[in-house]
mmCIF file with all atom_site columns, C-alpha atoms and ligand atoms in Angstrom:
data_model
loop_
_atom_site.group_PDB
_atom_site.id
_atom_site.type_symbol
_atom_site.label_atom_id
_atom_site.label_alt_id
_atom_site.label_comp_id
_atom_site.label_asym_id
_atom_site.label_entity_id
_atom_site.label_seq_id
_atom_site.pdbx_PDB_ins_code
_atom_site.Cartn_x
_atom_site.Cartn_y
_atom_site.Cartn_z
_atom_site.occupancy
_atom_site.B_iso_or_equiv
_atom_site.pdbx_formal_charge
_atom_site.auth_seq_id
_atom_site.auth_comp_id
_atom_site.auth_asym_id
_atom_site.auth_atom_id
_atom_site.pdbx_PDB_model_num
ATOM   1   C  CA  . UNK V 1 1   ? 15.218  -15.785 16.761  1.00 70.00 ? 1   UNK V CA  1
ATOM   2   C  CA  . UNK V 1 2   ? 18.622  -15.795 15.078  1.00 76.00 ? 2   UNK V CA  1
ATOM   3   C  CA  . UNK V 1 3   ? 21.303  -13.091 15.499  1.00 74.00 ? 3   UNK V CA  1
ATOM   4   C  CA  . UNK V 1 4   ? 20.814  -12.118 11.799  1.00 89.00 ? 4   UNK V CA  1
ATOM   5   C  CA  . UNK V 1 5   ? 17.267  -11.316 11.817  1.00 92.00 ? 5   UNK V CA  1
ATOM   6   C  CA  . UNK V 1 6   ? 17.215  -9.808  15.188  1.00 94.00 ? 6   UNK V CA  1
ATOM   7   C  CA  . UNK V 1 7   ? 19.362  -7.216  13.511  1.00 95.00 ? 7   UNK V CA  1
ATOM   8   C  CA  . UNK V 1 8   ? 17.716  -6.463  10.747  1.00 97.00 ? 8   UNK V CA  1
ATOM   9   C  CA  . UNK V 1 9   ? 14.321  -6.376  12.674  1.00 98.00 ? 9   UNK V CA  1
ATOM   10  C  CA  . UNK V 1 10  ? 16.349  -3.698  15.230  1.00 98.00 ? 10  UNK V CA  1
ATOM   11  C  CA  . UNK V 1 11  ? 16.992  -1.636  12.026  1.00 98.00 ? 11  UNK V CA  1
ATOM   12  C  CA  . UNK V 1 12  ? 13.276  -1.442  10.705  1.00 98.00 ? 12  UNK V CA  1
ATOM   13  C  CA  . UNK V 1 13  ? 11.772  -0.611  14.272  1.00 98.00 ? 13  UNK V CA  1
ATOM   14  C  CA  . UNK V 1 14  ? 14.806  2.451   14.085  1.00 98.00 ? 14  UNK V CA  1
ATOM   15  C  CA  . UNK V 1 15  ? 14.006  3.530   10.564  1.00 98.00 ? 15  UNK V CA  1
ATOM   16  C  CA  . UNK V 1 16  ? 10.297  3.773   11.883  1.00 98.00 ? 16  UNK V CA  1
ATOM   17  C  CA  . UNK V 1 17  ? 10.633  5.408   14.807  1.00 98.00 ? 17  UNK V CA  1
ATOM   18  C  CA  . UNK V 1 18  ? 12.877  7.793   13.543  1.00 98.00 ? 18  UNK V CA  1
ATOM   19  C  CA  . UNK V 1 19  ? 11.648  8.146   10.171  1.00 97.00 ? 19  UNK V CA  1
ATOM   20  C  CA  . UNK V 1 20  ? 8.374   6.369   9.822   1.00 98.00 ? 20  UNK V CA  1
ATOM   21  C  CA  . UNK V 1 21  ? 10.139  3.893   6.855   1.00 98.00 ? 21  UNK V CA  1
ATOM   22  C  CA  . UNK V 1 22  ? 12.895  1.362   6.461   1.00 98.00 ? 22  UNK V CA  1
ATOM   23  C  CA  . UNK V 1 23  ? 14.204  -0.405  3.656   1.00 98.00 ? 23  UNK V CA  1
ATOM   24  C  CA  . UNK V 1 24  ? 16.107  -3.552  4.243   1.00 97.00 ? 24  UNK V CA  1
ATOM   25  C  CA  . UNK V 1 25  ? 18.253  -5.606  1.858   1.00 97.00 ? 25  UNK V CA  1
ATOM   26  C  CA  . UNK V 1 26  ? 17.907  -9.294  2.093   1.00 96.00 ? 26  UNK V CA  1
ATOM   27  C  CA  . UNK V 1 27  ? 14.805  -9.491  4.088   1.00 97.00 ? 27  UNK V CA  1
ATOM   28  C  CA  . UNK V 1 28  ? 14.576  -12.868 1.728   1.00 97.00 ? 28  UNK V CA  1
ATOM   29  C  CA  . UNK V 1 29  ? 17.197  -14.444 0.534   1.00 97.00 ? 29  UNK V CA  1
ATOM   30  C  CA  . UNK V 1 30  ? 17.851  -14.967 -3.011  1.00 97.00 ? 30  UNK V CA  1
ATOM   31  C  CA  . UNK V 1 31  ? 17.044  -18.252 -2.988  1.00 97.00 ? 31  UNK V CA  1
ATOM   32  C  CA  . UNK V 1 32  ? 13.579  -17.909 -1.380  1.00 98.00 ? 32  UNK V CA  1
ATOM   33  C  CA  . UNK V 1 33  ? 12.452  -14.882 -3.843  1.00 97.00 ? 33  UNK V CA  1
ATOM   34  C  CA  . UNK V 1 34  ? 13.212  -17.109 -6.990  1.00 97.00 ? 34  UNK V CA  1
ATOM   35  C  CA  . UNK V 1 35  ? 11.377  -20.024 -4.932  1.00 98.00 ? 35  UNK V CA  1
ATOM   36  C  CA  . UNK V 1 36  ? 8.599   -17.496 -4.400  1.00 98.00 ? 36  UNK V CA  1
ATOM   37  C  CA  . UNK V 1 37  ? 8.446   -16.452 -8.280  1.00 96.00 ? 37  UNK V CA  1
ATOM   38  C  CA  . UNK V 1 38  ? 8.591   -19.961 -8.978  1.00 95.00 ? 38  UNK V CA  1
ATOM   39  C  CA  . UNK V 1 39  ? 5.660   -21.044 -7.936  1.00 93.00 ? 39  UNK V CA  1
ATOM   40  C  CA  . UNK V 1 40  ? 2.507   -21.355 -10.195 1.00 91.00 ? 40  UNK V CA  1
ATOM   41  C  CA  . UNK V 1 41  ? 1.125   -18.484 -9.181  1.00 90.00 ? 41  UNK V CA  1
ATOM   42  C  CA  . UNK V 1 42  ? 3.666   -16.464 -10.672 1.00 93.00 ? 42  UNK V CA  1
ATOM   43  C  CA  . UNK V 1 43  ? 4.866   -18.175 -13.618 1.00 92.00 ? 43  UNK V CA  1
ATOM   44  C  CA  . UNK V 1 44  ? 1.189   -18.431 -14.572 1.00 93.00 ? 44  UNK V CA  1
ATOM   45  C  CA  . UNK V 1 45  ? -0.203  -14.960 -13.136 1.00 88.00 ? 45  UNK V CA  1
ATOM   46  C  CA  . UNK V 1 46  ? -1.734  -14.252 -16.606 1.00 89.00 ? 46  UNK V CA  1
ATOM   47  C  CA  . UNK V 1 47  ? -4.606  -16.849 -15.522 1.00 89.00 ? 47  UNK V CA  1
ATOM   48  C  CA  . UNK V 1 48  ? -4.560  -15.862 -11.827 1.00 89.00 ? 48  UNK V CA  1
ATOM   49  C  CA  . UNK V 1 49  ? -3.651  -12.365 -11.106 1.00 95.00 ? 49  UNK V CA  1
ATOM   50  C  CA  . UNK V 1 50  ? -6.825  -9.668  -11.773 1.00 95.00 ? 50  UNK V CA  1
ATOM   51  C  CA  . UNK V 1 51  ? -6.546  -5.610  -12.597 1.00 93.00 ? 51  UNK V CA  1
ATOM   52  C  CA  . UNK V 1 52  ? -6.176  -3.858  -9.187  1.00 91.00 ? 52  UNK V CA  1
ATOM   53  C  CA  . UNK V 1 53  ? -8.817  -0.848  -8.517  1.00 86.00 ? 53  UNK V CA  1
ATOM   54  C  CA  . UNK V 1 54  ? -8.375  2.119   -6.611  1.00 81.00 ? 54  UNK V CA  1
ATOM   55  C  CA  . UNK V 1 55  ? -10.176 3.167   -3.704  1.00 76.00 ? 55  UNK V CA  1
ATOM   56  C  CA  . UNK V 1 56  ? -12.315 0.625   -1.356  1.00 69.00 ? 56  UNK V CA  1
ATOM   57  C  CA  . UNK V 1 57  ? -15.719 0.253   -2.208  1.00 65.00 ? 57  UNK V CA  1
ATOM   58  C  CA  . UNK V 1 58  ? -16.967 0.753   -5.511  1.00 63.00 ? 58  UNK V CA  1
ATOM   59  C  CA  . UNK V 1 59  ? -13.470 0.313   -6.624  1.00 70.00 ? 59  UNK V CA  1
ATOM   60  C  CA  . UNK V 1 60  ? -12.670 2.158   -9.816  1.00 72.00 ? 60  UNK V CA  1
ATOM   61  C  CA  . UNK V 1 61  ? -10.297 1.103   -12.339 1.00 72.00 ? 61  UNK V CA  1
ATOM   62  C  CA  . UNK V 1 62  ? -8.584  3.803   -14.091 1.00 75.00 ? 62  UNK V CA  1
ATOM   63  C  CA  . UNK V 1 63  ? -4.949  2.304   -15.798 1.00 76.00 ? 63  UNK V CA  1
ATOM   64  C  CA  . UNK V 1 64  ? -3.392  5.682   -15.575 1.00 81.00 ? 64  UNK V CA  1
ATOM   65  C  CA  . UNK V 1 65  ? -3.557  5.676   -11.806 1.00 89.00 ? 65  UNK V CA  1
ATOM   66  C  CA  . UNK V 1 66  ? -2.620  2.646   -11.149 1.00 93.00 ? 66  UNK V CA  1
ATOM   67  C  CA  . UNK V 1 67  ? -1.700  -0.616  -13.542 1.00 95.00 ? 67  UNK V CA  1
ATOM   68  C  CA  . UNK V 1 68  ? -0.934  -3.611  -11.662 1.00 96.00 ? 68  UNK V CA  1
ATOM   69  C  CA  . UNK V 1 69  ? -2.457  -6.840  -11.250 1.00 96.00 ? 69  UNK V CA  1
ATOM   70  C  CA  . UNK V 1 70  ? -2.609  -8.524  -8.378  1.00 96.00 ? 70  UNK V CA  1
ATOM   71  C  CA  . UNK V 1 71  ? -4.318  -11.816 -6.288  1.00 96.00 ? 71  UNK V CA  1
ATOM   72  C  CA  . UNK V 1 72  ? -4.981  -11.370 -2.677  1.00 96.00 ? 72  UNK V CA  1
ATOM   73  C  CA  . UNK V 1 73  ? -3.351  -14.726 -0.474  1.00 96.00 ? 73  UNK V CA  1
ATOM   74  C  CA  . UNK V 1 74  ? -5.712  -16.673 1.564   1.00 95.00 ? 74  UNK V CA  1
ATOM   75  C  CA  . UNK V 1 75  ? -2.683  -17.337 4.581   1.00 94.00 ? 75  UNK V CA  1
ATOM   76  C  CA  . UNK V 1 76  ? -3.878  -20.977 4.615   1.00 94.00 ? 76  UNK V CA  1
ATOM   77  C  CA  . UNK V 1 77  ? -3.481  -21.442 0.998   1.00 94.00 ? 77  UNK V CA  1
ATOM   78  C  CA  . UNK V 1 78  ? -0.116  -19.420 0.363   1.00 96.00 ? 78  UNK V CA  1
ATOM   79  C  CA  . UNK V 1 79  ? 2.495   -21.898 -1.246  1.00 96.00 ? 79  UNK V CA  1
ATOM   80  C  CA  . UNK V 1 80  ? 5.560   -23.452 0.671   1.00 96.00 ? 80  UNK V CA  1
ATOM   81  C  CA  . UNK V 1 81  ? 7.824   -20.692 -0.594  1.00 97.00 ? 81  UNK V CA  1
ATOM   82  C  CA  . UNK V 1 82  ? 5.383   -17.897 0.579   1.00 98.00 ? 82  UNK V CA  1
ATOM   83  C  CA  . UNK V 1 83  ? 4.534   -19.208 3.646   1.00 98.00 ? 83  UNK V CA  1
ATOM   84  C  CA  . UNK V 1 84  ? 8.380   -18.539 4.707   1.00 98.00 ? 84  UNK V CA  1
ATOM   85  C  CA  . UNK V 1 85  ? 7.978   -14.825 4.170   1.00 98.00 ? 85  UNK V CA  1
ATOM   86  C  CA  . UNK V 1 86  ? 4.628   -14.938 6.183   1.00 98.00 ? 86  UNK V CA  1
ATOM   87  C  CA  . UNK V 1 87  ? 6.130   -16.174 8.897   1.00 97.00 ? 87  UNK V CA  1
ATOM   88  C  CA  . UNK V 1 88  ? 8.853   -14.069 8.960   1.00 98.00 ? 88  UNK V CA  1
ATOM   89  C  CA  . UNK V 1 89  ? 6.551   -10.921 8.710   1.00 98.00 ? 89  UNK V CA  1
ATOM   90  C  CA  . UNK V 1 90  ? 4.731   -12.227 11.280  1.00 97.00 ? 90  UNK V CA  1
ATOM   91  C  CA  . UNK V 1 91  ? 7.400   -12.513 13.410  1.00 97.00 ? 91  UNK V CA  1
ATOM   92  C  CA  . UNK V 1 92  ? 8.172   -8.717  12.473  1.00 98.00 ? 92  UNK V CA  1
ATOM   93  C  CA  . UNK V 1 93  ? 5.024   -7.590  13.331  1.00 98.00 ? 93  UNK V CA  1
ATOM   94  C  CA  . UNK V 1 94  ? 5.228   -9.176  16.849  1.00 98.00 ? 94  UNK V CA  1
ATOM   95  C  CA  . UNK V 1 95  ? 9.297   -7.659  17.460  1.00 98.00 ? 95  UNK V CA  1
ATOM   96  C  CA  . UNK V 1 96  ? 7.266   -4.375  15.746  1.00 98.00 ? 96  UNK V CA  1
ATOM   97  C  CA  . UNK V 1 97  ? 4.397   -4.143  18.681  1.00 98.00 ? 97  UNK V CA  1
ATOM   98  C  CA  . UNK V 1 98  ? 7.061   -5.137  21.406  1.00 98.00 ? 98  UNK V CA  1
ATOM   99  C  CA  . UNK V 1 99  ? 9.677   -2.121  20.639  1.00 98.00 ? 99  UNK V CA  1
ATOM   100 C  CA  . UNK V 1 100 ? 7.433   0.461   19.435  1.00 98.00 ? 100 UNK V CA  1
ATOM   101 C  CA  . UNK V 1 101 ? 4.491   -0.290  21.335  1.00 97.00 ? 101 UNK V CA  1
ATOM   102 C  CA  . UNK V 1 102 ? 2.118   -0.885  18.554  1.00 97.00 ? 102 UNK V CA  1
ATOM   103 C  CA  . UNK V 1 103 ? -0.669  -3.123  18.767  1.00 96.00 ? 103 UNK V CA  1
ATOM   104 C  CA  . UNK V 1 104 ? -0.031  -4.604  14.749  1.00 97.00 ? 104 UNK V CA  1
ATOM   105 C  CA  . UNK V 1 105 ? -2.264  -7.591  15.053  1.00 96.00 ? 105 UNK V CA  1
ATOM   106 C  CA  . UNK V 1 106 ? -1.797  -9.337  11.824  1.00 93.00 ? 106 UNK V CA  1
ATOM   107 C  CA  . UNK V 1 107 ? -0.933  -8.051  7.603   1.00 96.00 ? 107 UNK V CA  1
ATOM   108 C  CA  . UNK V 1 108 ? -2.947  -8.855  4.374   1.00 96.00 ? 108 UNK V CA  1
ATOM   109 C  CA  . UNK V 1 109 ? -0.851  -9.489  1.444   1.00 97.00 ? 109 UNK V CA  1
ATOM   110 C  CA  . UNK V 1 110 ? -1.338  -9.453  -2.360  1.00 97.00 ? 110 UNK V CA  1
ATOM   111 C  CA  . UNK V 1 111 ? 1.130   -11.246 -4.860  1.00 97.00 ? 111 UNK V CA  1
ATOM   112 C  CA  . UNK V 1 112 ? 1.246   -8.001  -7.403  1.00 98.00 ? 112 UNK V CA  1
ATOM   113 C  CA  . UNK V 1 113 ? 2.794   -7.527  -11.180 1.00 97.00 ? 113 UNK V CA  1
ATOM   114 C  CA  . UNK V 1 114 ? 2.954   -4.343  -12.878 1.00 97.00 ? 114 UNK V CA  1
ATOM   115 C  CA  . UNK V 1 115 ? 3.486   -4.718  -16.545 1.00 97.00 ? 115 UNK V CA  1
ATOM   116 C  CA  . UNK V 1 116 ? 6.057   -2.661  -18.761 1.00 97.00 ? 116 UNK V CA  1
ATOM   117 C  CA  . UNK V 1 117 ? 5.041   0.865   -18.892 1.00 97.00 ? 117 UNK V CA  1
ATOM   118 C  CA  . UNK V 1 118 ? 2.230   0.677   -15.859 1.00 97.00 ? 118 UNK V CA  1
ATOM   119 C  CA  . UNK V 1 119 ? 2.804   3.077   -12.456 1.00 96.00 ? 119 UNK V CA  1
ATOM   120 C  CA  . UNK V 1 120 ? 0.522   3.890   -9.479  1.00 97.00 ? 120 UNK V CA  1
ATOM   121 C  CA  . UNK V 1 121 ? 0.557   7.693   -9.110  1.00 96.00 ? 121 UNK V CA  1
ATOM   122 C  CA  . UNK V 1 122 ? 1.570   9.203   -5.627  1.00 97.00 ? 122 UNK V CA  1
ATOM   123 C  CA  . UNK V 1 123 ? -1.061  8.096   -2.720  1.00 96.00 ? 123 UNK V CA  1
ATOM   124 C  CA  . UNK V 1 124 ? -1.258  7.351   0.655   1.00 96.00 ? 124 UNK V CA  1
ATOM   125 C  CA  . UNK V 1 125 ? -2.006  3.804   1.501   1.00 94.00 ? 125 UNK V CA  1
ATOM   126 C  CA  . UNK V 1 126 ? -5.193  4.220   3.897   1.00 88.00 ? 126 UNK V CA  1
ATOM   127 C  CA  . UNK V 1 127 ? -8.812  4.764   2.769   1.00 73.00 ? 127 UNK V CA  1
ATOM   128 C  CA  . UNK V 1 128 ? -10.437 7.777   3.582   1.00 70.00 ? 128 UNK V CA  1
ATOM   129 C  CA  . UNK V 1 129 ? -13.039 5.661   5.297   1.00 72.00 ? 129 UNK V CA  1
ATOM   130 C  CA  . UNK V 1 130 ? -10.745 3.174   7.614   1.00 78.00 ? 130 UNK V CA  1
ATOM   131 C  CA  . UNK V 1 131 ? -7.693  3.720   9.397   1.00 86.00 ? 131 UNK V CA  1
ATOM   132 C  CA  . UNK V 1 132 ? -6.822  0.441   9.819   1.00 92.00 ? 132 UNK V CA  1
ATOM   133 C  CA  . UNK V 1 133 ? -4.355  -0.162  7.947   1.00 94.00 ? 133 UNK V CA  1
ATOM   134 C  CA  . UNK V 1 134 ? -1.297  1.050   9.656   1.00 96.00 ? 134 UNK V CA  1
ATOM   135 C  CA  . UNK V 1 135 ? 2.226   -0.166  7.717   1.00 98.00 ? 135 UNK V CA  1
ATOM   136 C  CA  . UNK V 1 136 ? 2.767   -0.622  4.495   1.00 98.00 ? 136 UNK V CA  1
ATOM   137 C  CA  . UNK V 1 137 ? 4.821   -3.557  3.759   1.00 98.00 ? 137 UNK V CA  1
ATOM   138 C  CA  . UNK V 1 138 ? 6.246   -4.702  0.604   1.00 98.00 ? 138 UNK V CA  1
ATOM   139 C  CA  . UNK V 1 139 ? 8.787   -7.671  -0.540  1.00 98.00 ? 139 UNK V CA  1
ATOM   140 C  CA  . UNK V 1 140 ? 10.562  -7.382  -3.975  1.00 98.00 ? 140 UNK V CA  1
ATOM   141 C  CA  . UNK V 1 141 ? 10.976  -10.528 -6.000  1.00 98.00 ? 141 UNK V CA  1
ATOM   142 C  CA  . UNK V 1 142 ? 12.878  -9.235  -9.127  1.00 98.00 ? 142 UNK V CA  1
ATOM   143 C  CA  . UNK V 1 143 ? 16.480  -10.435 -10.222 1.00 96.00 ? 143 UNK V CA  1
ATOM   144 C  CA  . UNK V 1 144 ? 19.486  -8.710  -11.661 1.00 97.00 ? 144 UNK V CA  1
ATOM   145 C  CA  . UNK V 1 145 ? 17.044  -4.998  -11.998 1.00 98.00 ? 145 UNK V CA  1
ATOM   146 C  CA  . UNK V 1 146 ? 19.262  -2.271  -12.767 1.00 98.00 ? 146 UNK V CA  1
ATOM   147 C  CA  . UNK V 1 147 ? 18.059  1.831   -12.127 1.00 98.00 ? 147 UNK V CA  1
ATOM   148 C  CA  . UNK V 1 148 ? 17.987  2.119   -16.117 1.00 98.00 ? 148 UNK V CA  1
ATOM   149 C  CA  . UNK V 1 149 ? 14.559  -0.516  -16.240 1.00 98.00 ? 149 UNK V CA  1
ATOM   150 C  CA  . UNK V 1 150 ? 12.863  2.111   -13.850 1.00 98.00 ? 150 UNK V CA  1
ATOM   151 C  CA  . UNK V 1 151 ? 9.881   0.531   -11.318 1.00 98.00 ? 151 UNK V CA  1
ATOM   152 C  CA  . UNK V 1 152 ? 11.507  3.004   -8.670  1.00 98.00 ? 152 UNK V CA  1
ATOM   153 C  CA  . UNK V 1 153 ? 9.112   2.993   -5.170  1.00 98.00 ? 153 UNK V CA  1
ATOM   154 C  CA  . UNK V 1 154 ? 9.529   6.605   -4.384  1.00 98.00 ? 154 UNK V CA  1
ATOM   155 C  CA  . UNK V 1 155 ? 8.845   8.004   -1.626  1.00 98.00 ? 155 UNK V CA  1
ATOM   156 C  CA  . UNK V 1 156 ? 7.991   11.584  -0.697  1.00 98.00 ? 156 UNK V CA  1
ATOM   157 C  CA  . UNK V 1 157 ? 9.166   12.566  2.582   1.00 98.00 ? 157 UNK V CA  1
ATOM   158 C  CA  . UNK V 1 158 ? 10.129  15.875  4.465   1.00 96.00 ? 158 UNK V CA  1
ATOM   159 C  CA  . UNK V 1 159 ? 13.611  16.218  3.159   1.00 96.00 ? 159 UNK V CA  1
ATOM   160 C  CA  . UNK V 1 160 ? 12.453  15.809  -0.636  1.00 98.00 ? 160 UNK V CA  1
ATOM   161 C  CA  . UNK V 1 161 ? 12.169  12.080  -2.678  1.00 98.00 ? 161 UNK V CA  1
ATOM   162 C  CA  . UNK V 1 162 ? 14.018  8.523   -2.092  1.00 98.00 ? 162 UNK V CA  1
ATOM   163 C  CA  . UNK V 1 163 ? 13.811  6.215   -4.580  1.00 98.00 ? 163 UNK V CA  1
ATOM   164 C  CA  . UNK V 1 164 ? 14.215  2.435   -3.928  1.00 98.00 ? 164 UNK V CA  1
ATOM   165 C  CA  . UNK V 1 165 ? 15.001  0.109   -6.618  1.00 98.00 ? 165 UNK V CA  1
ATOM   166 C  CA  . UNK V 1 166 ? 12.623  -2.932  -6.354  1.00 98.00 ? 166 UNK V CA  1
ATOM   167 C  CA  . UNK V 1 167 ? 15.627  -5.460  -6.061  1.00 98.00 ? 167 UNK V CA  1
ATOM   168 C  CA  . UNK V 1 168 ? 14.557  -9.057  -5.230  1.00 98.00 ? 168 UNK V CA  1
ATOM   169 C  CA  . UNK V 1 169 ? 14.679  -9.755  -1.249  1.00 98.00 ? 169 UNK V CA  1
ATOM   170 C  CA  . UNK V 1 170 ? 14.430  -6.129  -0.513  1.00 98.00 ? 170 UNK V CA  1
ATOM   171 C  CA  . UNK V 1 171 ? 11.784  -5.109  1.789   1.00 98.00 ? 171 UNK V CA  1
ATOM   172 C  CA  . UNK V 1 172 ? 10.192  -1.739  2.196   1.00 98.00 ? 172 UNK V CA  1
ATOM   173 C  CA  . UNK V 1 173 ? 8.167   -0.237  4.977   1.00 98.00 ? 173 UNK V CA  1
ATOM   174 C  CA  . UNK V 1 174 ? 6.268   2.791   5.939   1.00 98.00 ? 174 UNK V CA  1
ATOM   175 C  CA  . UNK V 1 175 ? 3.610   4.459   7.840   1.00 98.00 ? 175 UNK V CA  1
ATOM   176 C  CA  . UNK V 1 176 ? 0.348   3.755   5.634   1.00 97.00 ? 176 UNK V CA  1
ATOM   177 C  CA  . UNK V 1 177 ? -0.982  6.866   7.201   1.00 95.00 ? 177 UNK V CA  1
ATOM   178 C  CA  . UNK V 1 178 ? 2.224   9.041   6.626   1.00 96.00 ? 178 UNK V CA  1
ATOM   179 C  CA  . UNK V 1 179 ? 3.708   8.762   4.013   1.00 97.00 ? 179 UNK V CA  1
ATOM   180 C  CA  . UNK V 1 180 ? 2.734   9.269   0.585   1.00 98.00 ? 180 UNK V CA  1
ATOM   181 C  CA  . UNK V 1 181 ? 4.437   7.571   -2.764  1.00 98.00 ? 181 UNK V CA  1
ATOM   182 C  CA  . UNK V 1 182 ? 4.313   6.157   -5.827  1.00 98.00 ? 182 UNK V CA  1
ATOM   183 C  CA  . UNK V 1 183 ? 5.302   3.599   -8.447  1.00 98.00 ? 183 UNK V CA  1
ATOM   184 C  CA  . UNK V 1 184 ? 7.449   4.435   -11.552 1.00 98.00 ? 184 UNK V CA  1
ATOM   185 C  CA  . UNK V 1 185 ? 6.727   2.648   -15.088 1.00 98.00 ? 185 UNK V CA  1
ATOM   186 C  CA  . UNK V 1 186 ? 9.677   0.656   -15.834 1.00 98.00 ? 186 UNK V CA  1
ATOM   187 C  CA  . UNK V 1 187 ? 11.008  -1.391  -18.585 1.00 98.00 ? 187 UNK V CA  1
ATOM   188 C  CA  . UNK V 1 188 ? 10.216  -5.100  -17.318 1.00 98.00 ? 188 UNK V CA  1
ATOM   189 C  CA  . UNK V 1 189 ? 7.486   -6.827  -15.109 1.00 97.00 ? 189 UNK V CA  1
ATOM   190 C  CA  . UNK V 1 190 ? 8.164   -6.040  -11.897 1.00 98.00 ? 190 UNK V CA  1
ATOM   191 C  CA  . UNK V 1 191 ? 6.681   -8.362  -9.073  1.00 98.00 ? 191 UNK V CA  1
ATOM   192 C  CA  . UNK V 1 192 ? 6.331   -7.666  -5.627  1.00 98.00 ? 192 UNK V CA  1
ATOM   193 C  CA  . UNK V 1 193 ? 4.386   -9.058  -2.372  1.00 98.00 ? 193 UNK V CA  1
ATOM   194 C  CA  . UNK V 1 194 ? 2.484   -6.226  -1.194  1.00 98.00 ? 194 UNK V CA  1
ATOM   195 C  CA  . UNK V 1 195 ? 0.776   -6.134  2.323   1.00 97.00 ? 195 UNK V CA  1
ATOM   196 C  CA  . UNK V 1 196 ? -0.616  -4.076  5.151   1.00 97.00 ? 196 UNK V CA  1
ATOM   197 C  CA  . UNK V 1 197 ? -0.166  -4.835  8.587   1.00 97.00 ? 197 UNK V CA  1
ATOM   198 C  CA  . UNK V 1 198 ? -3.312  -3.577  10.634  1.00 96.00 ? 198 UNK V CA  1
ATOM   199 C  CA  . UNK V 1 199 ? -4.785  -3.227  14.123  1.00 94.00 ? 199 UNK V CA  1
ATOM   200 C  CA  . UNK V 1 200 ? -7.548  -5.894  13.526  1.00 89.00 ? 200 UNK V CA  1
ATOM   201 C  CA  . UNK V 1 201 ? -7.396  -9.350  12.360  1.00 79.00 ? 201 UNK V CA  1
ATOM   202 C  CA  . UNK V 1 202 ? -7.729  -9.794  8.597   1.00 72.00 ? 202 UNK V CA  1
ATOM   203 C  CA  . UNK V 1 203 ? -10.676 -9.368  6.313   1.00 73.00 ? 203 UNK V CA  1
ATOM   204 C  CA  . UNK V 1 204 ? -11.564 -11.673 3.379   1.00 69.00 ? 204 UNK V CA  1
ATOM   205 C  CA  . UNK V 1 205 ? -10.151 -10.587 0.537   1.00 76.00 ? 205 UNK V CA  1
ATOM   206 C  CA  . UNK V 1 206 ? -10.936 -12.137 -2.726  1.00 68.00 ? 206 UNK V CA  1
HETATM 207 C  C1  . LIG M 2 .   ? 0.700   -0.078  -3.393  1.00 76.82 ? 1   LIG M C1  1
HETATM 208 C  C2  . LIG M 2 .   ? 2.057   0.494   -3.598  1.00 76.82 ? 1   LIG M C2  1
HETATM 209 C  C3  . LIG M 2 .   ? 4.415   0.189   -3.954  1.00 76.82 ? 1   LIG M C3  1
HETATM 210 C  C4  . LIG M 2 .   ? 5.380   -0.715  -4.663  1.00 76.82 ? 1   LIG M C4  1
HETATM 211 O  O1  . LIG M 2 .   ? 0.437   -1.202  -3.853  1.00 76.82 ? 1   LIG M O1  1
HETATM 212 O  O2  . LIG M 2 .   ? -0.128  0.588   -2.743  1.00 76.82 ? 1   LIG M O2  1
HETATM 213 O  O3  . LIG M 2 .   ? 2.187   1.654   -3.373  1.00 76.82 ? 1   LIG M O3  1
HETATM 214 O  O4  . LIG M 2 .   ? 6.581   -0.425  -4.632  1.00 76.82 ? 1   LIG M O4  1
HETATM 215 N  N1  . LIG M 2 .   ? 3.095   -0.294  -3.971  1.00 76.82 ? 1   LIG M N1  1
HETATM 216 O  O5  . LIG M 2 .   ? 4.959   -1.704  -5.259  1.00 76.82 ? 1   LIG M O5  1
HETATM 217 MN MN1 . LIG M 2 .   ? 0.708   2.319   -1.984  1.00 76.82 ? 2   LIG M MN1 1
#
């Protein structure tokens, strides 16, 4: 592992043992976000990308709730671009299980837009029917966004609210079980990677 990301990966494991989040600037760099966004899945996520629901079985769609769209990646069939920030997160997850003692055994990860004007209202990230979801962990991919186009991530912690700008190459990560949050409207398409590491290998997502 380089020196670089040896650091940041010692701040994330200190921002979740001591506060159960972390938010790290330039997890990608800026190259590899636009590479990421450049791919046809994004340029063309009008044909790809489907309504997300809520909840999950018998998944309910209610727009006020939540508004993004999203496609879950099959890991063999992400694209060259997205395959770097798999393997990075991978490599997270292991550096995770070693300091903190987890047992993180591998992450599920949608490719996500939210449209001008859409939010998710505050929730926690695991289903009242399985715990195994255990961080949340999501990778912005938007250029140049300034605090006036909204799309804040804000969390709701002990001490009051942060707010996190979704700024391309930023990566933010919490306790899925924890923490609870939510996903202001803002003025542009916002696009993110969004994924859960969890105790069990993946399901099949489709
Ligand atoms: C989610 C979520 C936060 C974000 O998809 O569950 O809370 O900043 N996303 O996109
Ligand atoms: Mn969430």
């Amino acid at each position: 592992m380089n020196a670089d990301i040896t650091v940041l990966f010692n701040r994330i494991a200190d921002g979740l043992a001591d506060q159960s989040f972390a938010v790290i600037d330039h997890f990608l760099s800026a190259e590899e976000t636009s590479a990421i966004l450049g791919e046809d899945e994004f340029v063309n996520h009008k044909l790809h990308f489907r309504k997300a629901g809520i909840g999950k079985t018998d998944k309910q769609f209610i727009d006020q709730v939540r508004g993004d769209f999203i496609q879950w990646i099959d890991p063999a069939r992400a694209t060259p671009a997205e395959r770097i920030y798999l393997d990075r997160v991978r490599e997270l997850l292991l550096f995770l299980n070693q300091a903190l003692f987890l047992s993180l055994k591998d992450i599920e990860i949608h490719r996500t837009v939210y449209p001008p004007g859409t939010r998710y209202q505050r929730h926690l990230d695991q289903f009242k029917s399985d715990d195994h979801r255990k961080l949340s962990v999501i990778c912005y991919l938007n250029t140049d966004w300034t605090p006036d186009q909204g799309g804040q991530l804000r969390l709701y912690l002990d001490s009051g609210t942060l707010d996190i700008l979704p700024e391309g190459g930023k990566l933010a990560i919490f306790r899925s079980d924890l923490i609870e949050h939510e996903v202001l409207p803002a003025t542009r398409e916002r696009y993110s990677l969004t994924g859960w590491a969890t105790d069990r290998p993946p399901e099949l997502h489709v």
